[in-house]
Amino acid sequence: MIAPTCLHLSGERFTVTYRLTGDETTARAKAEDICIEQTVEFPADLVPDDDIRGQIFGRIESFDALEWNCYQTTISYAVETSGFDLTQLLNVAFGNISIKPGIRVVRFDLPQSLTQSFKGPRYGCTGWRRLLGEPTRPLLATAIKPMGFPVTGLADFAYQCALGGIDIIKDDHGLTNQSFTPFAERVERCVEAVARANQETGYHCIYMPNVTSPAEQLIENAQLAKKLGAGALLVVPGLVGLDAMRRLADDESINLPIMSHPSFSGTYVINPDTGFSHYVFYGQLTRLAGADAVVYPNYGGRFSFSREACQAIVAGATDKLGNLAPIYPAPGGGMSVDRLADMQEVYGREVIYLIGGALHRGEKVLAENARHFRQLVEQI
Amino acid sequence: MIAPTCLHLSGERFTVTYRLTGDETTARAKAEDICIEQTVEFPADLVPDDDIRGQIFGRIESFDALEWNCYQTTISYAVETSGFDLTQLLNVAFGNISIKPGIRVVRFDLPQSLTQSFKGPRYGCTGWRRLLGEPTRPLLATAIKPMGFPVTGLADFAYQCALGGIDIIKDDHGLTNQSFTPFAERVERCVEAVARANQETGYHCIYMPNVTSPAEQLIENAQLAKKLGAGALLVVPGLVGLDAMRRLADDESINLPIMSHPSFSGTYVINPDTGFSHYVFYGQLTRLAGADAVVYPNYGGRFSFSREACQAIVAGATDKLGNLAPIYPAPGGGMSVDRLADMQEVYGREVIYLIGGALHRGEKVLAENARHFRQLVEQI
């Protein structure tokens, strides 16, 4: 038995809602286990009836049946356990229990005392519109690729897409700093190409390089990109860590909008009994980590997300989350112009449509395909 | 159709072996899809018969039936696609396809040209033994906790465990920099406590603080820990990113052994059809990311890993991987002294036994329980 303690905590708590698989006895045992495993990770019977037991232990606030063999529980934790930072918040919500089967995080509810520790999205939806000078229609994005294509060719693609009226030209997330596509050279050429197109069109297209890179170089690459004239940054939080994206977003010396890419993060959402709900991972966590838009594979494309999962991402990107700005969903992954009508039903106008390889299809040149894409969207 | 290209690649390739779920047609389609999705992410029919098609595309090297509804394929990629860094290597191996169901990475095979880009574990198994002055028996570790317990109490636990002959006293991974356990104060007190015990025992016990922290503070915390006398560092790569751990391990100004903790990473391994094999995640990737030991939940404890999964981790931690040093498995998660005999069969002497809450059980004081644990291990 350890000695009793006297903590001076505020009494404020945040809650995490979990979906638990199993019969009622199993699910209830999981809920009780979470309260201990995610906080003290210590034999509960050795903790006296004191502040640790009363305040540090997770506390089951609700426990309800959802469907056959599936329950939902909301567990609260003292805000102080989070250390008021993202890494430790994630550690308390889903650290060790990520290693236990049949537990999925489906929602965070954070009090103001916690959300105010996060700057969140610097630009958000309104920031993108201000930057791009486009008040109402859906925004348009494309990716330059394929990997292995020379920088001059990629810059020409950027030029043509900008000429055709795409708002955001991003690097494919597979382009980093390989010998065949050096980062600095690529940024320089693509910025120049987009600026040249803007001069012809009068549009405000921006180029968004992929700054995902080794830990030593992330901030440096972002600063270089900004210096060279990039208008926004693409980051893969699955690879660099959610908190590294947050640190980039918070950096006053960079001050550019960030688009989050889902590479390497799919494992966290695709198994319905484990990981995170789409709402949490691509919505709530992406905003806490400071992204201004979130790329994810649209339903019906070459990936596996359902229409409902995509709607949940939209909700997570825009629902109230303290004072954190709403951000844009950026559905992509095999989308083509003939899917616009259906997508409009789900996304309305508050969306960034991300179209990639399909712009290269057909008899027309890239700029014409881009122009056609924009015309269709302008009619929405 | 994009224009043909002329790349100057070495011709060297690394391979990733995937386990694919589905019937043969489905699995073969998945293998073919991986070759495109993980490299060019571009309609294959629009790429001419050139260097991109011939060298950048992933290439199926083998495809075999494993068991019912399950196939294994080995796919090779040009080493240059990896950019010779960990984030991009992971991006090529498992970026977008992490979002597709039924694909699991089960093995990496990396040529020397790639492994030589990684410093890997700075200490490895022999480094721990040199540091701890213990040439042969299994090494012993414990964690100070529970969260919420005052620093003076935690330091006393550290003192008692060191007095009892534990080699490595680590922070519980739930202790970061919360108001009730400030990082600097905790490190200072625990270093002092362990040094005092060492003076009494003549042992070389080390204190290993958890430096997992926001991205701005990780290196700073590690440097502070070293300055204050910490003997090693605990890091949670699931939270800070594998490459952030690698950056920490590479830092010449720190130069301490690193123990990797599995918090928040479980989702990557617990679903057998997705993510990574235990061999890859806790073995190969942990070594590429520079850790000198890897904590994971032992079979038969309160987590879900099988005995076979734990054996696979040992293999991944010690199999040849370029010139990278082998590292220690550190099984924990609810282990107790009465499981030692069985664990000896799996781990032999080349292991760090991690025992936590169980040391607090029973009538005896902590130091006596620790001494008993050590005596049992000395008899192995």
Coordinates of N, CA and C in Angstrom, one line a residue, chain A residues 1-5 7-9 33 37-47 52 56 80-83 85-88 90-92 94-102 145-150 157 172-180 210 212-216 236 238-244 246-247 250 261-271 273-276 281-282 285 297 302-305 333 356-358 360-362, chain B residues 1-5 7-9 33 37-47 52 56 80-83 85-88 90-92 94-102 145-150 157 172-180 210 212-216 236 238-244 246-247 250 261-271 273-276 281-282 285 297 302-305 333 356-358 360-362:
Chain A
M1 N 0.9 -1.2 0.0 CA 0.0 0.0 0.0 C 0.9 1.3 0.0
I2 N 0.7 2.1 -1.0 CA 1.4 3.4 -1.0 C 0.8 4.4 0.0
A3 N 1.6 5.4 0.3 CA 1.1 6.4 1.3 C 0.0 7.3 0.6
P4 N -0.9 7.8 1.4 CA -1.9 8.7 0.9 C -1.3 10.0 0.4
T5 N -2.0 10.6 -0.6 CA -1.4 11.8 -1.2 C -2.4 13.0 -1.1
L7 N -3.2 16.0 -3.6 CA -3.0 16.7 -4.8 C -3.8 18.0 -4.8
H8 N -3.4 19.0 -5.6 CA -4.2 20.2 -5.7 C -4.6 20.3 -7.1
L9 N -5.7 19.6 -7.5 CA -6.2 19.7 -8.8 C -7.4 20.5 -8.9
D33 N -11.0 -1.3 -16.6 CA -9.6 -1.5 -16.9 C -9.0 -0.2 -17.5
E37 N -5.5 1.5 -16.4 CA -4.4 1.4 -17.3 C -4.0 2.7 -17.9
Q38 N -4.9 3.6 -18.1 CA -4.6 4.9 -18.8 C -4.2 6.0 -17.8
T39 N -4.2 5.6 -16.5 CA -3.8 6.7 -15.5 C -2.6 6.1 -14.6
V40 N -3.0 5.4 -13.6 CA -1.9 5.0 -12.6 C -1.1 3.8 -13.1
E41 N -1.8 2.9 -13.9 CA -1.1 1.7 -14.4 C -0.4 1.0 -13.2
F42 N -1.2 0.8 -12.2 CA -0.7 0.3 -10.9 C -1.8 -0.5 -10.3
P43 N -1.5 -1.6 -9.5 CA -2.6 -2.4 -8.9 C -3.5 -1.5 -8.1
A44 N -4.8 -1.4 -8.4 CA -5.8 -0.5 -7.8 C -5.9 -0.8 -6.3
D45 N -5.8 -2.0 -5.9 CA -6.0 -2.3 -4.5 C -4.8 -1.8 -3.6
L46 N -3.7 -1.4 -4.2 CA -2.6 -0.9 -3.5 C -2.6 0.6 -3.3
V47 N -3.7 1.2 -3.9 CA -3.8 2.7 -3.9 C -4.8 3.0 -2.8
I52 N -5.4 10.2 -5.4 CA -5.1 9.4 -6.6 C -6.3 8.6 -7.0
I56 N -7.2 11.0 -9.8 CA -6.3 10.6 -11.0 C -6.9 9.4 -11.7
E80 N -5.5 17.8 -15.6 CA -4.0 17.9 -15.2 C -3.3 16.7 -15.7
T81 N -3.9 15.5 -15.8 CA -3.2 14.3 -16.3 C -2.6 14.5 -17.7
S82 N -3.3 15.3 -18.5 CA -2.9 15.6 -19.9 C -1.7 16.4 -20.0
G83 N -1.2 17.0 -18.9 CA -0.1 18.0 -19.0 C -0.4 19.1 -19.9
D85 N -0.8 19.1 -23.0 CA -0.2 19.0 -24.3 C -0.7 17.8 -25.1
L86 N -0.5 17.9 -26.4 CA -1.1 16.9 -27.3 C -0.6 15.5 -27.1
T87 N 0.7 15.3 -26.9 CA 1.3 14.0 -26.8 C 0.7 13.3 -25.6
Q88 N 0.7 14.0 -24.5 CA 0.3 13.4 -23.2 C -1.3 13.2 -23.2
L90 N -3.0 12.4 -25.8 CA -3.2 11.1 -26.5 C -2.7 9.9 -25.7
N91 N -1.7 10.1 -24.9 CA -1.2 9.0 -24.1 C -2.2 8.6 -23.0
V92 N -2.9 9.6 -22.4 CA -3.9 9.3 -21.4 C -5.2 8.7 -22.1
F94 N -5.4 7.1 -25.0 CA -5.3 5.8 -25.8 C -3.9 5.3 -25.9
G95 N -3.1 5.4 -24.8 CA -1.7 4.9 -24.8 C -1.6 3.4 -24.7
N96 N -1.5 2.9 -23.6 CA -1.4 1.4 -23.4 C -2.6 0.7 -24.0
I97 N -3.8 1.2 -23.8 CA -5.0 0.5 -24.3 C -5.0 0.3 -25.8
S98 N -4.2 1.0 -26.5 CA -4.0 0.8 -28.0 C -3.6 -0.7 -28.2
I99 N -3.0 -1.2 -27.2 CA -2.4 -2.6 -27.3 C -3.4 -3.7 -26.9
K100 N -4.6 -3.2 -26.5 CA -5.6 -4.2 -26.1 C -6.7 -4.2 -27.1
P101 N -7.3 -5.4 -27.4 CA -8.2 -5.5 -28.5 C -9.6 -5.0 -28.1
G102 N -10.3 -4.6 -29.2 CA -11.7 -4.2 -29.0 C -12.0 -2.9 -28.3
K145 N 2.6 15.0 -59.8 CA 3.2 13.7 -59.8 C 3.4 13.2 -61.3
P146 N 3.9 12.1 -61.5 CA 4.3 11.0 -60.7 C 5.7 11.1 -60.1
M147 N 6.0 10.4 -59.0 CA 7.3 10.2 -58.5 C 8.3 9.8 -59.6
G148 N 9.4 10.4 -59.7 CA 10.4 10.1 -60.8 C 10.3 11.0 -61.9
F149 N 9.3 11.8 -62.1 CA 9.1 12.7 -63.2 C 10.1 13.9 -62.9
P150 N 10.7 14.5 -63.8 CA 11.7 15.5 -63.5 C 11.0 16.8 -63.0
F157 N 3.5 20.9 -65.0 CA 2.1 20.5 -64.6 C 1.5 21.5 -63.7
D172 N 2.6 15.7 -54.6 CA 2.1 14.4 -54.2 C 2.9 14.1 -52.9
H173 N 2.3 13.4 -52.0 CA 2.9 13.2 -50.7 C 4.1 12.2 -50.8
G174 N 4.3 11.6 -52.0 CA 5.5 10.7 -52.2 C 6.7 11.5 -52.7
L175 N 6.6 12.8 -52.9 CA 7.7 13.6 -53.3 C 8.3 14.2 -52.1
T176 N 9.5 13.9 -51.7 CA 10.1 14.5 -50.5 C 11.4 15.2 -51.0
N177 N 12.5 14.6 -50.8 CA 13.8 15.2 -51.2 C 14.7 14.1 -51.9
Q178 N 14.0 13.3 -52.7 CA 14.8 12.3 -53.4 C 15.7 12.9 -54.4
S179 N 16.7 12.2 -54.8 CA 17.7 12.7 -55.7 C 17.1 13.2 -57.0
F180 N 16.0 12.5 -57.5 CA 15.4 12.8 -58.7 C 14.4 14.0 -58.6
N210 N 5.3 19.5 -50.2 CA 5.3 18.5 -49.1 C 6.5 18.7 -48.3
T212 N 7.1 17.1 -45.4 CA 7.3 15.9 -44.6 C 8.8 15.5 -44.8
S213 N 9.5 15.4 -43.7 CA 10.9 15.1 -43.8 C 11.5 14.7 -42.4
P214 N 12.7 14.3 -42.4 CA 13.3 13.9 -41.1 C 13.1 14.9 -40.0
A215 N 13.1 14.5 -38.8 CA 12.8 15.4 -37.7 C 13.6 16.6 -37.6
E216 N 14.9 16.5 -38.0 CA 15.8 17.7 -37.9 C 15.4 18.7 -38.9
V236 N 2.5 15.1 -43.5 CA 2.0 13.8 -43.2 C 2.1 13.5 -41.7
G238 N 1.0 11.2 -39.9 CA 1.2 9.8 -39.6 C 2.7 9.5 -39.6
L239 N 3.5 10.2 -40.4 CA 4.9 10.0 -40.4 C 5.7 10.8 -39.5
V240 N 5.4 12.1 -39.4 CA 6.2 13.0 -38.5 C 5.7 13.0 -37.1
G241 N 4.5 12.6 -36.9 CA 3.8 12.7 -35.6 C 2.8 13.9 -35.6
L242 N 1.7 13.6 -34.9 CA 0.7 14.7 -34.9 C 1.2 16.0 -34.2
D243 N 2.1 15.7 -33.2 CA 2.5 16.9 -32.4 C 3.6 17.7 -33.2
A244 N 4.3 17.0 -34.1 CA 5.3 17.7 -34.9 C 4.5 18.7 -35.9
R246 N 1.6 20.0 -35.1 CA 1.1 21.1 -34.2 C 2.3 22.1 -34.0
R247 N 3.5 21.6 -33.8 CA 4.6 22.5 -33.6 C 4.9 23.4 -34.8
D250 N 2.1 26.0 -35.0 CA 2.3 27.1 -34.0 C 3.4 28.0 -34.3
H261 N -2.1 15.2 -44.6 CA -2.2 14.1 -45.6 C -2.3 12.8 -44.8
P262 N -3.2 11.8 -45.2 CA -3.5 10.6 -44.4 C -2.5 9.5 -44.5
S263 N -1.5 9.6 -45.3 CA -0.5 8.5 -45.5 C -0.1 8.0 -44.2
F264 N 0.0 6.7 -44.1 CA 0.6 6.0 -42.9 C -0.4 6.0 -41.7
S265 N -1.5 6.7 -41.8 CA -2.4 6.8 -40.6 C -3.6 5.9 -40.7
G266 N -3.8 5.2 -41.9 CA -5.0 4.4 -42.1 C -5.2 3.3 -41.1
T267 N -4.1 2.7 -40.6 CA -4.3 1.6 -39.6 C -5.1 2.1 -38.4
Y268 N -5.0 3.4 -38.1 CA -5.7 3.9 -36.9 C -7.2 4.0 -37.1
V269 N -7.7 3.9 -38.3 CA -9.2 4.0 -38.5 C -9.8 2.8 -39.2
I270 N -9.1 2.0 -40.0 CA -9.8 1.1 -40.9 C -10.4 -0.2 -40.2
N271 N -9.9 -0.5 -39.0 CA -10.5 -1.6 -38.3 C -11.6 -1.1 -37.3
D273 N -13.1 -1.9 -34.8 CA -13.1 -2.2 -33.4 C -11.9 -1.6 -32.6
T274 N -11.0 -1.0 -33.3 CA -9.8 -0.5 -32.7 C -9.4 0.9 -33.2
G275 N -8.4 1.5 -32.6 CA -8.0 2.8 -33.1 C -8.9 3.9 -32.8
F276 N -9.2 4.7 -33.8 CA -10.0 5.9 -33.6 C -11.1 6.0 -34.7
F281 N -10.0 11.0 -35.5 CA -8.7 11.1 -36.1 C -8.5 12.2 -37.1
Y282 N -9.4 12.2 -38.1 CA -9.3 13.2 -39.2 C -10.0 14.5 -38.9
L285 N -8.6 15.4 -33.8 CA -7.1 15.4 -33.6 C -6.4 16.2 -34.6
P297 N -9.3 9.8 -48.2 CA -9.9 9.2 -49.4 C -11.4 9.3 -49.4
R302 N -10.8 4.6 -54.8 CA -10.0 3.4 -54.8 C -9.7 3.0 -53.3
F303 N -10.1 3.7 -52.4 CA -9.9 3.4 -51.0 C -11.2 2.8 -50.3
S304 N -11.2 2.7 -49.0 CA -12.3 2.0 -48.4 C -13.2 2.8 -47.5
F305 N -13.1 4.1 -47.5 CA -14.0 4.8 -46.6 C -15.4 4.8 -47.1
G333 N -8.3 10.9 -53.6 CA -8.1 9.5 -53.7 C -8.9 8.9 -54.8
G356 N -6.5 14.3 -58.8 CA -5.1 14.1 -59.1 C -4.9 13.6 -60.6
G357 N -4.6 12.3 -60.7 CA -4.3 11.7 -61.9 C -5.4 11.9 -63.0
A358 N -6.6 11.9 -62.6 CA -7.7 12.0 -63.6 C -7.6 13.3 -64.5
H360 N -5.2 14.2 -66.0 CA -4.3 13.8 -67.1 C -5.0 13.0 -68.1
R361 N -6.2 12.6 -67.9 CA -6.9 11.7 -68.8 C -7.5 12.4 -70.0
G362 N -7.7 11.7 -71.1 CA -8.4 12.2 -72.2 C -7.6 12.9 -73.3
Chain B
M1 N -0.9 11.0 -71.6 CA 0.4 10.4 -71.5 C 1.5 11.4 -71.1
I2 N 2.2 11.1 -70.0 CA 3.3 12.0 -69.7 C 4.6 11.7 -70.6
A3 N 5.5 12.6 -70.6 CA 6.7 12.4 -71.5 C 7.6 11.4 -70.9
P4 N 8.4 10.7 -71.7 CA 9.3 9.7 -71.2 C 10.4 10.4 -70.4
T5 N 11.0 9.7 -69.4 CA 12.0 10.3 -68.6 C 13.3 9.5 -68.6
L7 N 16.0 8.6 -65.8 CA 16.5 8.7 -64.4 C 17.9 8.1 -64.3
H8 N 18.6 8.5 -63.4 CA 20.0 7.9 -63.1 C 20.0 7.2 -61.8
L9 N 19.4 6.1 -61.7 CA 19.3 5.3 -60.5 C 20.3 4.2 -60.4
D33 N -1.6 -3.4 -57.1 CA -2.0 -2.0 -56.7 C -0.9 -1.4 -55.8
E37 N 0.4 2.4 -56.1 CA -0.1 3.3 -55.0 C 1.1 3.8 -54.2
Q38 N 2.1 3.0 -53.9 CA 3.2 3.3 -53.0 C 4.3 4.1 -53.8
T39 N 4.1 4.2 -55.1 CA 5.2 4.9 -55.8 C 4.7 6.1 -56.6
V40 N 4.2 5.8 -57.8 CA 3.7 7.0 -58.6 C 2.4 7.5 -58.2
E41 N 1.5 6.7 -57.7 CA 0.1 7.1 -57.3 C -0.5 7.8 -58.5
F42 N -0.4 7.2 -59.7 CA -0.8 7.9 -60.9 C -1.3 6.8 -61.8
P43 N -2.3 7.1 -62.7 CA -2.8 6.0 -63.6 C -1.7 5.4 -64.4
A44 N -1.5 4.1 -64.2 CA -0.4 3.4 -64.8 C -0.4 3.4 -66.3
D45 N -1.6 3.5 -66.9 CA -1.6 3.5 -68.4 C -1.2 4.8 -69.0
L46 N -1.0 5.8 -68.1 CA -0.6 7.1 -68.6 C 1.0 7.3 -68.5
V47 N 1.6 6.3 -68.0 CA 3.1 6.3 -67.8 C 3.7 5.5 -68.9
I52 N 10.4 5.5 -65.3 CA 9.4 5.5 -64.2 C 8.8 4.1 -64.1
I56 N 10.8 3.1 -61.1 CA 10.1 3.7 -59.9 C 8.9 2.8 -59.5
E80 N 16.4 4.7 -54.1 CA 16.3 6.1 -54.2 C 14.9 6.7 -53.8
T81 N 13.9 5.8 -54.0 CA 12.5 6.3 -53.6 C 12.4 6.6 -52.2
S82 N 13.2 6.0 -51.3 CA 13.2 6.2 -49.9 C 13.8 7.5 -49.5
G83 N 14.5 8.1 -50.4 CA 15.2 9.4 -50.0 C 16.3 9.0 -48.9
D85 N 15.8 8.1 -46.0 CA 15.5 8.5 -44.6 C 14.3 7.7 -44.1
L86 N 14.1 7.7 -42.8 CA 13.1 6.8 -42.2 C 11.7 7.2 -42.6
T87 N 11.4 8.5 -42.5 CA 10.0 8.9 -42.8 C 9.6 8.5 -44.2
Q88 N 10.4 8.7 -45.2 CA 10.1 8.4 -46.5 C 10.2 6.9 -46.8
L90 N 9.2 4.7 -44.7 CA 7.9 4.2 -44.2 C 6.8 4.6 -45.1
N91 N 6.9 5.8 -45.7 CA 5.9 6.3 -46.7 C 5.8 5.4 -47.9
V92 N 7.0 5.0 -48.4 CA 7.0 4.1 -49.6 C 6.5 2.7 -49.2
F94 N 4.5 1.8 -46.7 CA 3.1 1.6 -46.1 C 2.4 2.9 -46.0
G95 N 2.6 3.8 -46.9 CA 1.9 5.1 -46.7 C 0.4 5.0 -47.0
N96 N 0.0 5.2 -48.3 CA -1.4 5.2 -48.6 C -2.0 3.8 -48.4
I97 N -1.3 2.8 -48.6 CA -1.9 1.5 -48.5 C -2.3 1.1 -47.0
S98 N -1.8 2.0 -46.1 CA -2.3 1.8 -44.7 C -3.8 2.0 -44.6
I99 N -4.3 2.7 -45.6 CA -5.8 3.1 -45.7 C -6.6 2.0 -46.4
K100 N -5.9 1.0 -46.9 CA -6.6 -0.1 -47.6 C -6.6 -1.4 -46.7
P101 N -7.8 -2.1 -46.7 CA -7.9 -3.2 -45.8 C -7.1 -4.4 -46.3
G102 N -6.7 -5.3 -45.3 CA -6.1 -6.6 -45.6 C -4.7 -6.5 -46.2
K145 N 5.9 4.7 -10.2 CA 4.5 5.1 -10.4 C 3.8 5.0 -9.1
P146 N 2.6 5.3 -8.9 CA 1.6 5.7 -9.9 C 1.6 7.2 -10.2
M147 N 1.0 7.6 -11.3 CA 0.7 9.0 -11.7 C 0.0 9.6 -10.5
G148 N 0.4 10.8 -10.1 CA -0.3 11.5 -9.0 C 0.5 11.4 -7.7
F149 N 1.4 10.4 -7.6 CA 2.2 10.2 -6.4 C 3.3 11.3 -6.4
P150 N 3.5 11.9 -5.2 CA 4.5 13.1 -5.2 C 5.9 12.6 -5.6
F157 N 10.8 5.4 -4.0 CA 10.6 4.1 -4.8 C 11.9 3.8 -5.6
D172 N 7.4 5.6 -15.2 CA 6.2 5.1 -15.9 C 6.0 6.1 -17.1
H173 N 5.5 5.5 -18.2 CA 5.4 6.4 -19.4 C 4.3 7.4 -19.3
G174 N 3.5 7.3 -18.2 CA 2.4 8.2 -18.0 C 2.9 9.5 -17.2
L175 N 4.2 9.5 -16.8 CA 4.7 10.6 -16.1 C 5.4 11.5 -17.1
T176 N 5.0 12.7 -17.3 CA 5.6 13.6 -18.3 C 6.1 14.8 -17.5
N177 N 5.3 15.9 -17.7 CA 5.6 17.1 -17.0 C 4.4 17.7 -16.4
Q178 N 3.5 16.9 -15.8 CA 2.3 17.3 -15.2 C 2.7 18.2 -13.9
S179 N 1.7 19.0 -13.6 CA 1.9 19.9 -12.4 C 2.3 19.1 -11.2
F180 N 1.7 17.9 -11.0 CA 2.0 17.2 -9.8 C 3.3 16.4 -9.8
N210 N 11.3 9.5 -18.5 CA 10.5 9.6 -19.7 C 10.6 11.0 -20.3
T212 N 9.4 11.8 -23.3 CA 8.3 12.0 -24.3 C 7.7 13.3 -23.9
S213 N 7.6 14.2 -24.9 CA 7.1 15.6 -24.6 C 6.8 16.3 -26.0
P214 N 6.2 17.5 -25.9 CA 5.9 18.2 -27.1 C 7.1 18.3 -28.0
A215 N 6.9 18.5 -29.3 CA 8.0 18.4 -30.3 C 9.1 19.5 -30.0
E216 N 8.7 20.6 -29.5 CA 9.7 21.7 -29.2 C 10.7 21.2 -28.1
V236 N 8.5 7.4 -26.2 CA 7.3 6.7 -26.7 C 7.2 7.1 -28.2
G238 N 5.4 6.0 -30.6 CA 4.0 6.1 -31.1 C 3.5 7.5 -30.9
L239 N 3.9 8.2 -29.9 CA 3.5 9.6 -29.7 C 4.3 10.6 -30.3
V240 N 5.6 10.5 -30.3 CA 6.5 11.6 -30.8 C 6.9 11.3 -32.3
G241 N 6.6 10.1 -32.8 CA 7.0 9.7 -34.1 C 8.3 8.9 -34.1
L242 N 8.4 7.8 -34.9 CA 9.6 7.0 -34.9 C 10.8 7.8 -35.3
D243 N 10.6 8.8 -36.2 CA 11.8 9.5 -36.7 C 12.3 10.5 -35.6
A244 N 11.4 11.0 -34.7 CA 11.8 11.9 -33.7 C 12.7 11.1 -32.7
R246 N 14.6 8.6 -33.6 CA 15.8 8.4 -34.4 C 16.7 9.6 -34.3
R247 N 16.0 10.8 -34.3 CA 16.8 12.1 -34.3 C 17.4 12.2 -32.9
D250 N 20.4 9.9 -32.6 CA 21.5 10.3 -33.4 C 22.2 11.5 -32.8
H261 N 9.1 2.7 -25.7 CA 7.8 2.2 -25.0 C 6.7 2.1 -26.0
P262 N 5.9 1.1 -25.9 CA 4.9 0.8 -26.9 C 3.5 1.6 -26.8
S263 N 3.4 2.5 -25.9 CA 2.2 3.2 -25.8 C 1.8 3.8 -27.1
F264 N 0.5 3.8 -27.4 CA -0.1 4.4 -28.6 C 0.2 3.7 -29.9
S265 N 1.1 2.7 -29.8 CA 1.5 2.0 -31.1 C 0.7 0.7 -31.3
G266 N -0.1 0.3 -30.3 CA -0.7 -1.1 -30.4 C -1.5 -1.3 -31.6
T267 N -2.2 -0.2 -32.1 CA -3.1 -0.4 -33.2 C -2.4 -0.9 -34.4
Y268 N -1.1 -0.6 -34.5 CA -0.3 -1.0 -35.7 C 0.0 -2.5 -35.7
V269 N -0.2 -3.2 -34.6 CA 0.1 -4.6 -34.6 C -1.1 -5.5 -34.2
I270 N -2.1 -5.0 -33.5 CA -3.0 -6.0 -32.9 C -4.0 -6.6 -33.9
N271 N -4.3 -6.0 -35.0 CA -5.2 -6.6 -36.0 C -4.3 -7.4 -37.0
D273 N -4.5 -8.6 -39.8 CA -4.6 -8.4 -41.3 C -4.1 -7.0 -41.7
T274 N -3.8 -6.1 -40.8 CA -3.4 -4.8 -41.1 C -2.1 -4.4 -40.3
G275 N -1.6 -3.2 -40.7 CA -0.5 -2.7 -39.9 C 0.8 -3.4 -40.2
F276 N 1.5 -3.7 -39.1 CA 2.8 -4.3 -39.1 C 2.9 -5.6 -38.3
F281 N 7.5 -4.0 -36.5 CA 7.3 -2.8 -35.7 C 8.2 -2.7 -34.5
Y282 N 8.2 -3.8 -33.6 CA 9.0 -3.7 -32.4 C 10.4 -4.2 -32.6
L285 N 11.8 -1.8 -37.2 CA 11.6 -0.3 -37.2 C 12.2 0.3 -35.9
P297 N 4.4 -5.6 -24.2 CA 3.7 -6.5 -23.2 C 4.0 -7.9 -23.4
R302 N -1.4 -8.9 -18.8 CA -2.8 -8.3 -19.0 C -3.0 -7.7 -20.4
F303 N -2.1 -7.9 -21.3 CA -2.2 -7.5 -22.7 C -2.5 -8.7 -23.6
S304 N -2.4 -8.6 -24.9 CA -2.9 -9.6 -25.8 C -1.8 -10.3 -26.6
F305 N -0.5 -10.0 -26.4 CA 0.5 -10.6 -27.3 C 0.6 -12.1 -27.0
G333 N 4.5 -5.4 -18.6 CA 3.0 -5.4 -18.7 C 2.4 -6.5 -17.8
G356 N 6.8 -4.1 -12.7 CA 6.3 -2.8 -12.2 C 5.5 -3.0 -10.9
G357 N 4.2 -2.9 -10.9 CA 3.4 -2.8 -9.7 C 3.6 -4.0 -8.8
A358 N 3.9 -5.2 -9.4 CA 4.0 -6.4 -8.6 C 5.1 -6.3 -7.5
H360 N 5.4 -4.0 -5.5 CA 4.8 -3.4 -4.4 C 3.9 -4.3 -3.6
R361 N 3.7 -5.5 -4.1 CA 2.8 -6.5 -3.4 C 3.4 -7.2 -2.2
G362 N 2.6 -7.7 -1.3 CA 3.0 -8.5 -0.2 C 3.4 -7.7 1.0

